[in-house]
mmCIF file of C-alpha atoms and ligand atoms in Angstrom:
data_model
loop_
_atom_site.group_PDB
_atom_site.id
_atom_site.type_symbol
_atom_site.label_atom_id
_atom_site.label_comp_id
_atom_site.label_asym_id
_atom_site.label_seq_id
_atom_site.Cartn_x
_atom_site.Cartn_y
_atom_site.Cartn_z
ATOM 1 C CA MET L 1 83.228 161.102 79.023
ATOM 2 C CA ILE L 2 84.327 157.809 79.231
ATOM 3 C CA SER L 3 82.219 155.533 81.129
ATOM 4 C CA THR L 4 83.316 153.303 84.033
ATOM 5 C CA ALA L 5 82.080 150.298 81.977
ATOM 6 C CA ILE L 6 84.605 151.320 78.978
ATOM 7 C CA LEU L 7 87.006 152.080 81.938
ATOM 8 C CA GLU L 8 87.353 148.342 82.692
ATOM 9 C CA GLN L 9 87.735 147.374 79.336
ATOM 10 C CA LEU L 10 90.332 150.086 78.695
ATOM 11 C CA LYS L 11 92.382 148.686 81.425
ATOM 12 C CA LYS L 12 92.575 145.344 79.942
ATOM 13 C CA GLU L 13 94.360 147.166 76.449
ATOM 14 C CA GLU L 14 97.761 147.471 75.459
ATOM 15 C CA THR L 15 98.646 151.681 75.534
ATOM 16 C CA PRO L 16 99.263 153.957 74.547
ATOM 17 C CA LEU L 17 95.778 153.821 72.297
ATOM 18 C CA TYR L 18 93.056 155.942 70.376
ATOM 19 C CA TYR L 19 90.146 155.594 71.925
ATOM 20 C CA TYR L 20 86.970 156.970 69.219
ATOM 21 C CA ASP L 21 82.958 157.226 70.673
ATOM 22 C CA LEU L 22 81.990 156.491 67.313
ATOM 23 C CA PRO L 23 78.159 157.567 68.826
ATOM 24 C CA LEU L 24 79.721 161.102 69.867
ATOM 25 C CA LEU L 25 80.883 160.934 66.153
ATOM 26 C CA ARG L 26 77.419 160.646 64.695
ATOM 27 C CA ALA L 27 75.877 162.949 66.838
ATOM 28 C CA THR L 28 78.280 165.638 65.795
ATOM 29 C CA ILE L 29 78.375 164.715 62.158
ATOM 30 C CA SER L 30 74.426 164.628 62.392
ATOM 31 C CA ALA L 31 74.376 168.099 63.770
ATOM 32 C CA ALA L 32 76.665 169.549 61.166
ATOM 33 C CA LYS L 33 74.822 168.402 58.220
ATOM 34 C CA ALA L 34 71.457 168.871 59.566
ATOM 35 C CA ALA L 35 72.421 172.891 60.052
ATOM 36 C CA ALA L 36 74.230 172.986 56.527
ATOM 37 C CA ASP L 37 71.017 171.087 55.387
ATOM 38 C CA GLN L 38 68.791 174.194 56.077
ATOM 39 C CA TRP L 39 70.187 176.221 54.209
ATOM 40 C CA GLY L 40 70.858 173.791 51.564
ATOM 41 C CA PHE L 41 74.767 174.464 52.515
ATOM 42 C CA HIS L 42 78.010 171.153 51.227
ATOM 43 C CA ILE L 43 80.522 169.967 53.262
ATOM 44 C CA HIS L 44 83.352 168.389 52.837
ATOM 45 C CA TYR L 45 84.690 166.609 55.516
ATOM 46 C CA ALA L 46 89.281 167.180 55.534
ATOM 47 C CA VAL L 47 90.005 163.805 55.585
ATOM 48 C CA LYS L 48 93.295 165.421 56.844
ATOM 49 C CA ALA L 49 91.857 165.431 60.234
ATOM 50 C CA ASN L 50 91.812 161.926 60.805
ATOM 51 C CA ASN L 51 92.078 159.304 58.064
ATOM 52 C CA ASN L 52 91.039 156.307 60.567
ATOM 53 C CA PRO L 53 89.152 153.842 58.293
ATOM 54 C CA ARG L 54 86.535 153.879 60.980
ATOM 55 C CA ILE L 55 85.691 157.435 61.186
ATOM 56 C CA LEU L 56 85.809 158.014 57.188
ATOM 57 C CA GLN L 57 83.521 155.029 57.050
ATOM 58 C CA GLU L 58 81.376 156.396 59.449
ATOM 59 C CA ILE L 59 81.330 160.063 57.960
ATOM 60 C CA SER L 60 80.575 158.906 54.350
ATOM 61 C CA THR L 61 77.360 157.083 55.860
ATOM 62 C CA LEU L 62 76.256 160.087 56.727
ATOM 63 C CA GLY L 63 76.374 161.524 53.478
ATOM 64 C CA LEU L 64 79.221 164.220 53.345
ATOM 65 C CA GLY L 65 81.505 165.111 50.612
ATOM 66 C CA ALA L 66 85.633 164.860 51.368
ATOM 67 C CA ASP L 67 88.114 167.202 51.196
ATOM 68 C CA CYS L 68 91.415 165.582 50.223
ATOM 69 C CA VAL L 69 94.949 166.913 49.614
ATOM 70 C CA SER L 70 96.883 164.070 48.137
ATOM 71 C CA GLY L 71 96.012 161.042 45.607
ATOM 72 C CA LEU L 72 96.226 158.160 48.434
ATOM 73 C CA GLU L 73 93.247 160.667 50.221
ATOM 74 C CA ILE L 74 91.496 160.812 47.602
ATOM 75 C CA GLU L 75 92.109 156.718 47.030
ATOM 76 C CA THR L 76 90.805 156.089 50.531
ATOM 77 C CA ALA L 77 87.892 158.271 50.738
ATOM 78 C CA ILE L 78 86.673 156.494 47.891
ATOM 79 C CA ALA L 79 87.514 153.505 48.941
ATOM 80 C CA HIS L 80 85.510 153.948 51.976
ATOM 81 C CA GLY L 81 82.768 155.121 50.495
ATOM 82 C CA PHE L 82 82.822 158.965 49.883
ATOM 83 C CA GLN L 83 81.455 159.932 46.048
ATOM 84 C CA ALA L 84 84.433 160.434 43.442
ATOM 85 C CA LYS L 85 81.690 163.658 42.478
ATOM 86 C CA SER L 86 82.063 164.832 46.025
ATOM 87 C CA ILE L 87 85.311 165.079 46.355
ATOM 88 C CA VAL L 88 87.462 168.592 46.220
ATOM 89 C CA PHE L 89 91.081 168.247 45.985
ATOM 90 C CA ALA L 90 93.719 171.251 47.177
ATOM 91 C CA GLY L 91 97.301 171.557 48.087
ATOM 92 C CA VAL L 92 99.696 173.628 46.669
ATOM 93 C CA GLY L 93 102.017 170.935 45.511
ATOM 94 C CA LYS L 94 100.199 168.441 43.777
ATOM 95 C CA THR L 95 101.715 166.244 42.008
ATOM 96 C CA GLU L 96 101.422 164.894 38.156
ATOM 97 C CA LYS L 97 100.414 161.588 39.274
ATOM 98 C CA GLU L 98 98.028 162.738 41.930
ATOM 99 C CA ILE L 99 96.479 165.284 39.041
ATOM 100 C CA ARG L 100 96.063 161.791 37.232
ATOM 101 C CA VAL L 101 94.420 160.002 39.896
ATOM 102 C CA ALA L 102 91.732 163.047 40.435
ATOM 103 C CA LEU L 103 91.253 163.229 36.907
ATOM 104 C CA SER L 104 90.756 159.757 36.393
ATOM 105 C CA GLN L 105 88.189 159.428 39.648
ATOM 106 C CA GLY L 106 86.475 162.482 38.312
ATOM 107 C CA ILE L 107 86.362 164.869 41.115
ATOM 108 C CA LEU L 108 83.982 167.580 42.107
ATOM 109 C CA ALA L 109 87.128 170.125 41.691
ATOM 110 C CA PHE L 110 90.485 171.030 42.046
ATOM 111 C CA ASN L 111 91.056 173.747 44.150
ATOM 112 C CA VAL L 112 93.865 175.406 42.376
ATOM 113 C CA GLU L 113 96.587 177.484 44.056
ATOM 114 C CA SER L 114 99.107 179.112 41.373
ATOM 115 C CA LEU L 115 98.967 179.241 37.593
ATOM 116 C CA GLU L 116 101.398 177.000 36.945
ATOM 117 C CA GLU L 117 99.761 174.274 38.736
ATOM 118 C CA LEU L 118 96.509 175.515 36.383
ATOM 119 C CA GLN L 119 98.795 175.117 33.127
ATOM 120 C CA VAL L 120 99.939 171.494 34.308
ATOM 121 C CA ILE L 121 96.385 170.281 35.055
ATOM 122 C CA ASP L 122 95.198 171.870 31.587
ATOM 123 C CA ALA L 123 97.853 169.966 29.796
ATOM 124 C CA ILE L 124 97.057 166.528 31.791
ATOM 125 C CA ALA L 125 93.786 166.640 31.250
ATOM 126 C CA ARG L 126 94.115 167.242 27.471
ATOM 127 C CA GLU L 127 96.549 164.477 27.157
ATOM 128 C CA MET L 128 93.837 162.421 28.684
ATOM 129 C CA GLU L 129 91.048 163.674 26.444
ATOM 130 C CA THR L 130 88.700 164.594 29.454
ATOM 131 C CA HIS L 131 88.142 167.859 31.263
ATOM 132 C CA ALA L 132 89.280 169.537 34.801
ATOM 133 C CA SER L 133 87.374 171.300 37.004
ATOM 134 C CA VAL L 134 88.606 173.710 38.673
ATOM 135 C CA ALA L 135 88.007 176.258 41.675
ATOM 136 C CA LEU L 136 90.358 179.104 42.008
ATOM 137 C CA ARG L 137 91.834 179.595 45.070
ATOM 138 C CA ILE L 138 91.744 183.054 46.296
ATOM 139 C CA ASN L 139 93.639 184.338 49.213
ATOM 140 C CA PRO L 140 91.600 186.339 51.685
ATOM 141 C CA ASN L 141 94.271 188.183 53.299
ATOM 142 C CA ILE L 142 92.100 188.024 56.452
ATOM 143 C CA ASP L 143 93.716 187.480 59.762
ATOM 144 C CA ALA L 144 92.438 184.403 61.265
ATOM 145 C CA ASN L 145 93.702 185.182 64.709
ATOM 146 C CA THR L 146 94.583 181.945 65.203
ATOM 147 C CA HIS L 147 98.601 179.967 65.953
ATOM 148 C CA HIS L 148 100.487 181.318 63.164
ATOM 149 C CA TYR L 149 101.197 177.973 61.890
ATOM 150 C CA ILE L 150 97.803 177.377 61.183
ATOM 151 C CA THR L 151 96.845 180.870 59.822
ATOM 152 C CA THR L 152 96.391 180.250 55.937
ATOM 153 C CA GLY L 153 94.972 183.627 54.425
ATOM 154 C CA LEU L 154 97.304 186.321 54.564
ATOM 155 C CA ASP L 155 99.538 187.292 51.630
ATOM 156 C CA GLU L 156 102.277 185.980 53.621
ATOM 157 C CA ASN L 157 101.396 182.389 53.138
ATOM 158 C CA LYS L 158 101.973 180.139 50.311
ATOM 159 C CA PHE L 159 98.362 179.438 50.119
ATOM 160 C CA GLY L 160 96.173 180.569 47.111
ATOM 161 C CA ILE L 161 96.474 182.165 43.326
ATOM 162 C CA MET L 162 98.392 185.820 43.460
ATOM 163 C CA MET L 163 96.589 188.448 42.349
ATOM 164 C CA HIS L 164 99.225 189.479 39.496
ATOM 165 C CA GLU L 165 98.212 185.778 38.233
ATOM 166 C CA LEU L 166 94.355 186.034 38.099
ATOM 167 C CA GLU L 167 93.938 187.569 35.005
ATOM 168 C CA ASP L 168 96.585 184.853 33.082
ATOM 169 C CA CYS L 169 94.637 181.944 34.784
ATOM 170 C CA LEU L 170 91.318 183.793 33.765
ATOM 171 C CA THR L 171 92.768 184.027 30.097
ATOM 172 C CA LEU L 172 94.131 180.414 30.239
ATOM 173 C CA ILE L 173 90.814 178.773 31.379
ATOM 174 C CA HIS L 174 89.173 180.611 28.461
ATOM 175 C CA SER L 175 91.234 179.920 25.849
ATOM 176 C CA ASN L 176 89.843 177.506 22.851
ATOM 177 C CA GLU L 177 91.948 174.623 23.183
ATOM 178 C CA SER L 178 91.238 174.582 27.316
ATOM 179 C CA ALA L 179 90.578 171.505 28.783
ATOM 180 C CA LEU L 180 89.586 173.535 32.067
ATOM 181 C CA ALA L 181 85.890 174.607 33.052
ATOM 182 C CA LEU L 182 85.797 177.225 36.511
ATOM 183 C CA VAL L 183 83.446 175.561 39.051
ATOM 184 C CA GLY L 184 84.154 177.893 41.540
ATOM 185 C CA LEU L 185 86.267 180.371 43.703
ATOM 186 C CA HIS L 186 87.804 178.739 46.966
ATOM 187 C CA PHE L 187 88.703 180.543 50.025
ATOM 188 C CA HIS L 188 89.599 179.407 53.711
ATOM 189 C CA VAL L 189 91.560 181.882 56.207
ATOM 190 C CA GLY L 190 92.912 179.493 58.558
ATOM 191 C CA SER L 191 92.170 176.559 61.283
ATOM 192 C CA GLN L 192 90.786 176.654 65.079
ATOM 193 C CA ILE L 193 89.208 179.879 64.965
ATOM 194 C CA THR L 194 87.658 180.665 67.438
ATOM 195 C CA ASP L 195 86.879 184.399 66.553
ATOM 196 C CA TRP L 196 83.185 184.415 64.686
ATOM 197 C CA THR L 197 84.140 187.291 63.206
ATOM 198 C CA VAL L 198 86.717 186.525 60.919
ATOM 199 C CA PHE L 199 84.025 184.245 59.362
ATOM 200 C CA LYS L 200 82.142 187.786 59.392
ATOM 201 C CA ARG L 201 84.815 189.391 57.587
ATOM 202 C CA LEU L 202 85.370 186.442 55.300
ATOM 203 C CA CYS L 203 81.816 186.054 53.913
ATOM 204 C CA LEU L 204 82.396 190.215 53.166
ATOM 205 C CA LYS L 205 85.294 189.428 51.401
ATOM 206 C CA VAL L 206 84.110 186.450 49.613
ATOM 207 C CA ASN L 207 81.142 188.787 48.174
ATOM 208 C CA GLU L 208 83.410 191.006 46.568
ATOM 209 C CA TRP L 209 85.524 188.470 44.687
ATOM 210 C CA ASN L 210 82.019 186.769 43.803
ATOM 211 C CA THR L 211 81.173 190.664 42.508
ATOM 212 C CA TRP L 212 84.406 190.965 40.985
ATOM 213 C CA PHE L 213 84.354 187.608 38.532
ATOM 214 C CA ILE L 214 80.523 188.549 37.975
ATOM 215 C CA GLU L 215 81.684 192.049 37.115
ATOM 216 C CA ARG L 216 83.658 189.765 33.792
ATOM 217 C CA GLY L 217 81.001 187.933 33.139
ATOM 218 C CA ILE L 218 81.600 184.706 35.485
ATOM 219 C CA VAL L 219 78.857 182.830 37.784
ATOM 220 C CA VAL L 220 80.953 180.193 39.512
ATOM 221 C CA PRO L 221 78.358 177.487 40.245
ATOM 222 C CA ILE L 222 80.143 177.103 43.782
ATOM 223 C CA LEU L 223 81.728 179.149 46.105
ATOM 224 C CA ASN L 224 83.880 177.182 48.477
ATOM 225 C CA VAL L 225 84.542 178.869 51.937
ATOM 226 C CA GLY L 226 86.537 176.092 53.176
ATOM 227 C CA GLY L 227 86.924 175.453 57.047
ATOM 228 C CA GLY L 228 88.363 176.058 60.366
ATOM 229 C CA VAL L 229 85.723 176.557 63.008
ATOM 230 C CA GLY L 230 87.387 176.092 66.361
ATOM 231 C CA ILE L 231 86.478 174.176 69.285
ATOM 232 C CA ASN L 232 86.767 174.621 73.139
ATOM 233 C CA TYR L 233 89.566 172.537 73.850
ATOM 234 C CA LYS L 234 89.337 173.467 77.856
ATOM 235 C CA ASN L 235 85.911 172.107 77.776
ATOM 236 C CA PRO L 236 85.938 168.667 75.672
ATOM 237 C CA ASP L 237 82.278 167.302 77.758
ATOM 238 C CA GLY L 238 80.498 170.604 78.378
ATOM 239 C CA GLU L 239 80.837 171.973 74.473
ATOM 240 C CA ALA L 240 81.633 168.672 72.966
ATOM 241 C CA ILE L 241 79.501 169.535 69.596
ATOM 242 C CA VAL L 242 80.006 173.068 68.000
ATOM 243 C CA ASP L 243 77.124 175.150 67.623
ATOM 244 C CA PHE L 244 76.830 174.271 63.828
ATOM 245 C CA ALA L 245 73.512 175.891 63.996
ATOM 246 C CA ASN L 246 74.603 179.659 64.657
ATOM 247 C CA PHE L 247 77.694 178.949 62.159
ATOM 248 C CA PHE L 248 75.951 178.317 59.309
ATOM 249 C CA ALA L 249 73.386 180.593 60.395
ATOM 250 C CA LEU L 250 76.367 183.218 60.090
ATOM 251 C CA PHE L 251 77.381 182.636 56.450
ATOM 252 C CA HIS L 252 73.527 182.292 55.595
ATOM 253 C CA ARG L 253 73.228 185.919 56.911
ATOM 254 C CA PHE L 254 76.538 187.792 55.658
ATOM 255 C CA LEU L 255 76.901 185.299 52.658
ATOM 256 C CA GLU L 256 75.443 186.927 49.333
ATOM 257 C CA PRO L 257 75.550 183.616 46.866
ATOM 258 C CA LYS L 258 73.897 184.582 43.686
ATOM 259 C CA PRO L 259 70.947 182.192 42.296
ATOM 260 C CA GLY L 260 72.057 178.920 41.554
ATOM 261 C CA GLN L 261 75.344 179.168 43.185
ATOM 262 C CA GLN L 262 75.957 176.618 45.933
ATOM 263 C CA VAL L 263 78.090 177.259 48.711
ATOM 264 C CA HIS L 264 80.508 175.104 50.099
ATOM 265 C CA PHE L 265 82.062 174.359 53.717
ATOM 266 C CA GLU L 266 85.552 171.778 54.116
ATOM 267 C CA LEU L 267 85.561 170.968 57.789
ATOM 268 C CA GLY L 268 87.711 168.917 59.786
ATOM 269 C CA ARG L 269 88.910 169.384 63.359
ATOM 270 C CA SER L 270 85.209 170.255 64.286
ATOM 271 C CA LEU L 271 83.783 167.091 62.992
ATOM 272 C CA VAL L 272 86.476 164.814 64.739
ATOM 273 C CA ALA L 273 88.739 166.243 67.166
ATOM 274 C CA ASN L 274 86.136 165.707 70.353
ATOM 275 C CA CYS L 275 85.394 161.875 69.586
ATOM 276 C CA GLY L 276 89.145 160.710 70.139
ATOM 277 C CA SER L 277 91.514 160.718 73.085
ATOM 278 C CA LEU L 278 94.582 159.338 73.668
ATOM 279 C CA ILE L 279 94.712 157.179 76.086
ATOM 280 C CA SER L 280 98.196 156.673 78.026
ATOM 281 C CA ARG L 281 99.474 154.584 81.158
ATOM 282 C CA VAL L 282 101.509 156.851 83.624
ATOM 283 C CA LEU L 283 104.559 154.806 83.371
ATOM 284 C CA TYR L 284 106.554 156.889 86.579
ATOM 285 C CA ILE L 285 106.316 159.431 88.759
ATOM 286 C CA LYS L 286 109.133 161.672 89.473
ATOM 287 C CA LYS L 287 109.654 164.002 92.329
ATOM 288 C CA GLY L 288 111.736 166.761 90.473
ATOM 289 C CA VAL L 289 113.532 169.415 92.517
ATOM 290 C CA ASN L 290 110.724 172.201 92.280
ATOM 291 C CA LYS L 291 108.199 170.247 90.225
ATOM 292 C CA ASN L 292 106.867 166.469 89.650
ATOM 293 C CA PHE L 293 107.438 164.437 86.351
ATOM 294 C CA ALA L 294 104.267 162.554 85.638
ATOM 295 C CA ILE L 295 105.800 160.355 83.040
ATOM 296 C CA LEU L 296 103.202 158.675 80.273
ATOM 297 C CA ASP L 297 103.761 155.944 77.671
ATOM 298 C CA ALA L 298 102.069 158.285 75.280
ATOM 299 C CA GLY L 299 104.397 160.640 73.738
ATOM 300 C CA MET L 300 104.763 162.982 70.693
ATOM 301 C CA THR L 301 104.755 160.476 68.215
ATOM 302 C CA GLU L 302 101.302 159.497 69.213
ATOM 303 C CA LEU L 303 100.071 163.682 69.255
ATOM 304 C CA LEU L 304 102.417 165.834 68.180
ATOM 305 C CA ARG L 305 99.909 169.161 68.789
ATOM 306 C CA PRO L 306 101.226 170.341 72.122
ATOM 307 C CA ALA L 307 105.133 169.926 71.234
ATOM 308 C CA LEU L 308 104.368 171.776 67.636
ATOM 309 C CA TYR L 309 101.846 174.396 68.945
ATOM 310 C CA GLN L 310 102.576 174.676 72.225
ATOM 311 C CA ALA L 311 98.753 173.230 71.896
ATOM 312 C CA TYR L 312 96.374 172.450 74.712
ATOM 313 C CA HIS L 313 94.568 169.698 75.357
ATOM 314 C CA GLN L 314 92.945 168.633 78.981
ATOM 315 C CA ILE L 315 94.558 165.732 80.784
ATOM 316 C CA GLN L 316 92.277 163.845 82.749
ATOM 317 C CA ARG L 317 93.229 161.249 85.397
ATOM 318 C CA LEU L 318 90.849 157.990 84.248
ATOM 319 C CA GLU L 319 90.590 155.896 87.662
ATOM 320 C CA GLN L 320 89.727 155.919 90.985
ATOM 321 C CA GLY L 321 92.734 155.184 92.903
ATOM 322 C CA GLU L 322 92.956 154.614 96.334
ATOM 323 C CA LEU L 323 93.470 158.662 97.472
ATOM 324 C CA PRO L 324 90.697 160.828 97.339
ATOM 325 C CA VAL L 325 89.973 162.643 94.251
ATOM 326 C CA GLU L 326 90.376 165.799 96.579
ATOM 327 C CA ALA L 327 94.322 164.892 96.793
ATOM 328 C CA THR L 328 95.721 166.835 93.880
ATOM 329 C CA GLU L 329 98.913 167.141 92.882
ATOM 330 C CA LYS L 330 101.069 169.498 90.140
ATOM 331 C CA TYR L 331 102.907 167.670 87.442
ATOM 332 C CA GLU L 332 104.619 168.520 84.156
ATOM 333 C CA VAL L 333 103.216 165.573 82.323
ATOM 334 C CA VAL L 334 105.286 164.212 79.746
ATOM 335 C CA GLY L 335 106.298 161.498 77.083
ATOM 336 C CA PRO L 336 108.772 158.851 77.041
ATOM 337 C CA ILE L 337 110.548 160.263 73.777
ATOM 338 C CA CYS L 338 114.113 161.684 73.745
ATOM 339 C CA GLU L 339 113.034 165.722 73.045
ATOM 340 C CA SER L 340 112.527 168.439 75.745
ATOM 341 C CA SER L 341 109.266 169.311 73.514
ATOM 342 C CA ASP L 342 107.503 166.127 74.607
ATOM 343 C CA CYS L 343 105.439 167.710 77.249
ATOM 344 C CA PHE L 344 101.858 167.501 77.575
ATOM 345 C CA GLY L 345 101.192 170.055 80.117
ATOM 346 C CA LYS L 346 103.347 172.315 82.509
ATOM 347 C CA ASN L 347 101.741 172.565 86.087
ATOM 348 C CA VAL L 348 98.824 170.416 85.480
ATOM 349 C CA GLU L 349 96.596 170.265 88.578
ATOM 350 C CA LEU L 350 95.429 166.872 88.598
ATOM 351 C CA PRO L 351 94.369 164.083 91.097
ATOM 352 C CA VAL L 352 97.527 162.361 92.915
ATOM 353 C CA LEU L 353 98.991 160.014 89.797
ATOM 354 C CA VAL L 354 100.318 156.851 90.675
ATOM 355 C CA ARG L 355 102.312 154.040 88.197
ATOM 356 C CA GLY L 356 99.901 152.131 85.995
ATOM 357 C CA GLU L 357 97.042 154.392 86.161
ATOM 358 C CA LEU L 358 95.025 155.499 83.221
ATOM 359 C CA VAL L 359 94.718 159.193 81.943
ATOM 360 C CA ALA L 360 93.033 160.644 79.145
ATOM 361 C CA ILE L 361 94.113 163.304 76.585
ATOM 362 C CA ARG L 362 91.524 164.891 74.996
ATOM 363 C CA SER L 363 90.112 166.429 72.501
ATOM 364 C CA ALA L 364 92.932 164.571 69.750
ATOM 365 C CA GLY L 365 90.472 163.250 67.150
ATOM 366 C CA ALA L 366 91.716 165.452 64.829
ATOM 367 C CA TYR L 367 95.626 166.160 63.955
ATOM 368 C CA GLY L 368 96.251 163.561 66.608
ATOM 369 C CA GLU L 369 96.697 159.856 64.420
ATOM 370 C CA VAL L 370 97.094 161.202 61.606
ATOM 371 C CA MET L 371 100.651 163.292 62.767
ATOM 372 C CA SER L 372 101.386 160.539 64.807
ATOM 373 C CA SER L 373 105.202 158.935 64.159
ATOM 374 C CA ARG L 374 107.332 155.933 64.801
ATOM 375 C CA TYR L 375 110.345 158.745 65.892
ATOM 376 C CA ASN L 376 112.158 156.551 68.509
ATOM 377 C CA LEU L 377 110.546 153.026 66.769
ATOM 378 C CA ARG L 378 107.544 153.364 68.922
ATOM 379 C CA GLN L 379 104.975 150.428 69.107
ATOM 380 C CA PRO L 380 102.050 151.034 66.372
ATOM 381 C CA LEU L 381 99.216 152.828 67.266
ATOM 382 C CA GLN L 382 96.672 150.734 69.458
ATOM 383 C CA PHE L 383 92.660 151.943 68.900
ATOM 384 C CA TYR L 384 89.819 150.949 70.882
ATOM 385 C CA PHE L 385 86.383 152.085 68.755
ATOM 386 C CA GLU L 386 83.251 153.058 71.589
ATOM 387 C CA GLU L 387 80.231 151.315 69.188
HETATM 388 N N1 LLP B 1 90.717 173.494 53.691
HETATM 389 C C1 LLP B 1 91.725 173.824 53.718
HETATM 390 C C2 LLP B 1 92.392 174.223 52.621
HETATM 391 C C3 LLP B 1 92.466 173.408 54.843
HETATM 392 O O1 LLP B 1 93.841 173.565 54.501
HETATM 393 C C4 LLP B 1 91.764 172.962 56.043
HETATM 394 C C5 LLP B 1 93.449 172.984 56.699
HETATM 395 C C6 LLP B 1 90.576 172.431 56.352
HETATM 396 C C7 LLP B 1 90.126 172.863 55.165
HETATM 397 C C8 LLP B 1 90.176 172.150 57.325
HETATM 398 O O2 LLP B 1 90.343 172.568 58.537
HETATM 399 P P1 LLP B 1 90.188 172.636 59.675
HETATM 400 O O3 LLP B 1 88.565 172.440 59.831
HETATM 401 O O4 LLP B 1 90.352 170.900 60.684
HETATM 402 O O5 LLP B 1 90.139 173.641 60.651
HETATM 403 N N2 LLP B 1 97.491 170.635 62.248
HETATM 404 C C9 LLP B 1 96.816 171.297 62.481
HETATM 405 C C10 LLP B 1 95.913 172.280 61.400
HETATM 406 C C11 LLP B 1 96.683 172.627 60.710
HETATM 407 C C12 LLP B 1 94.783 172.770 59.245
HETATM 408 C C13 LLP B 1 96.135 172.634 57.972
HETATM 409 N N3 LLP B 1 94.515 173.252 57.517
HETATM 410 C C14 LLP B 1 96.450 171.406 64.187
HETATM 411 O O6 LLP B 1 97.166 170.201 64.674
HETATM 412 O O7 LLP B 1 95.842 172.228 64.526
#
């Protein structure tokens, strides 16, 4: 919630801008960490959700590890306080350069997604006369009941090691000249998961796989169950912080790590989504034939999720204008970009808007700033941090 005092500040700022509520970020990270600590679980922050330097610093200070998907994410995470030994490196397409970066930094583990990738990591590690700690990403074939663009754990997705390659992976890891150390199993079923029975099914699948490895004499030190906890985009103030206590309790209840096995998570959205809002000015109100358009100075270039996934973000008018708030109007809230998909919401009921007023597009802290672009040669993003 943006206070009146902050609103007065924001009115003086150039828009569009990303507003970050750092006290809420700290409260969220602390709640997640405390809930995980209760069971001895480890959290890696999925840097892809938001790599703003201020956000990274806050999160690293509170003692989380990092989950990175590129060499530059690894270097950026380390530059902003994350320990190399707490970094996992995921992604189906790691380049040789990125593998070298990860090896020279001494990260915790590569989350490996294919046999060929494993062979390349092994060859580079041997050439660098070091060893590579790897976790094998297993595709649990679980439907995450989420948008198909962000479902990752099904057989038809590109993620994870194909079952028919698994034995060859183990043979390579255990060969005499191998520079590989198997440190974990990695799973991730998708993002924005609000049906928590998905996580229960994931736990049961992880248990099965853990048993499969144990039967082959392999007890991996780390079970990494990924991320994906959804947030309530409809209620950013009422449910600002996910119920982490129950989330981790579910894993404590259903996951069966063997003595000495650690449980790791890779959380992105649930840690940063609600601390961010995209603040935008109403440029014009256009009365259409059947509807009214509210044209904002922010568009899909600043927040792509609605255009790309038809994602819902709550839109709020921030100012108390001349008219009473009871006077409402339905708007199609759109941006200035030359694309019809540049729309934040259709049929959005809002207090009557006038040119120059500020609106907030809520829950934009995850996959917002990071997915922005300079299409149409847009102005660089502006920021406001509430300390
Ligand atoms: N681990 C892996 C292997 C992942 O692929 C992801 C997200 C995460 C962890 C973090 O998931 P989270 O806790 O944030 O759900 N751009 C999309 C989301 C893409 C998610 C990609 N993977 C969106 O705006 O909804």
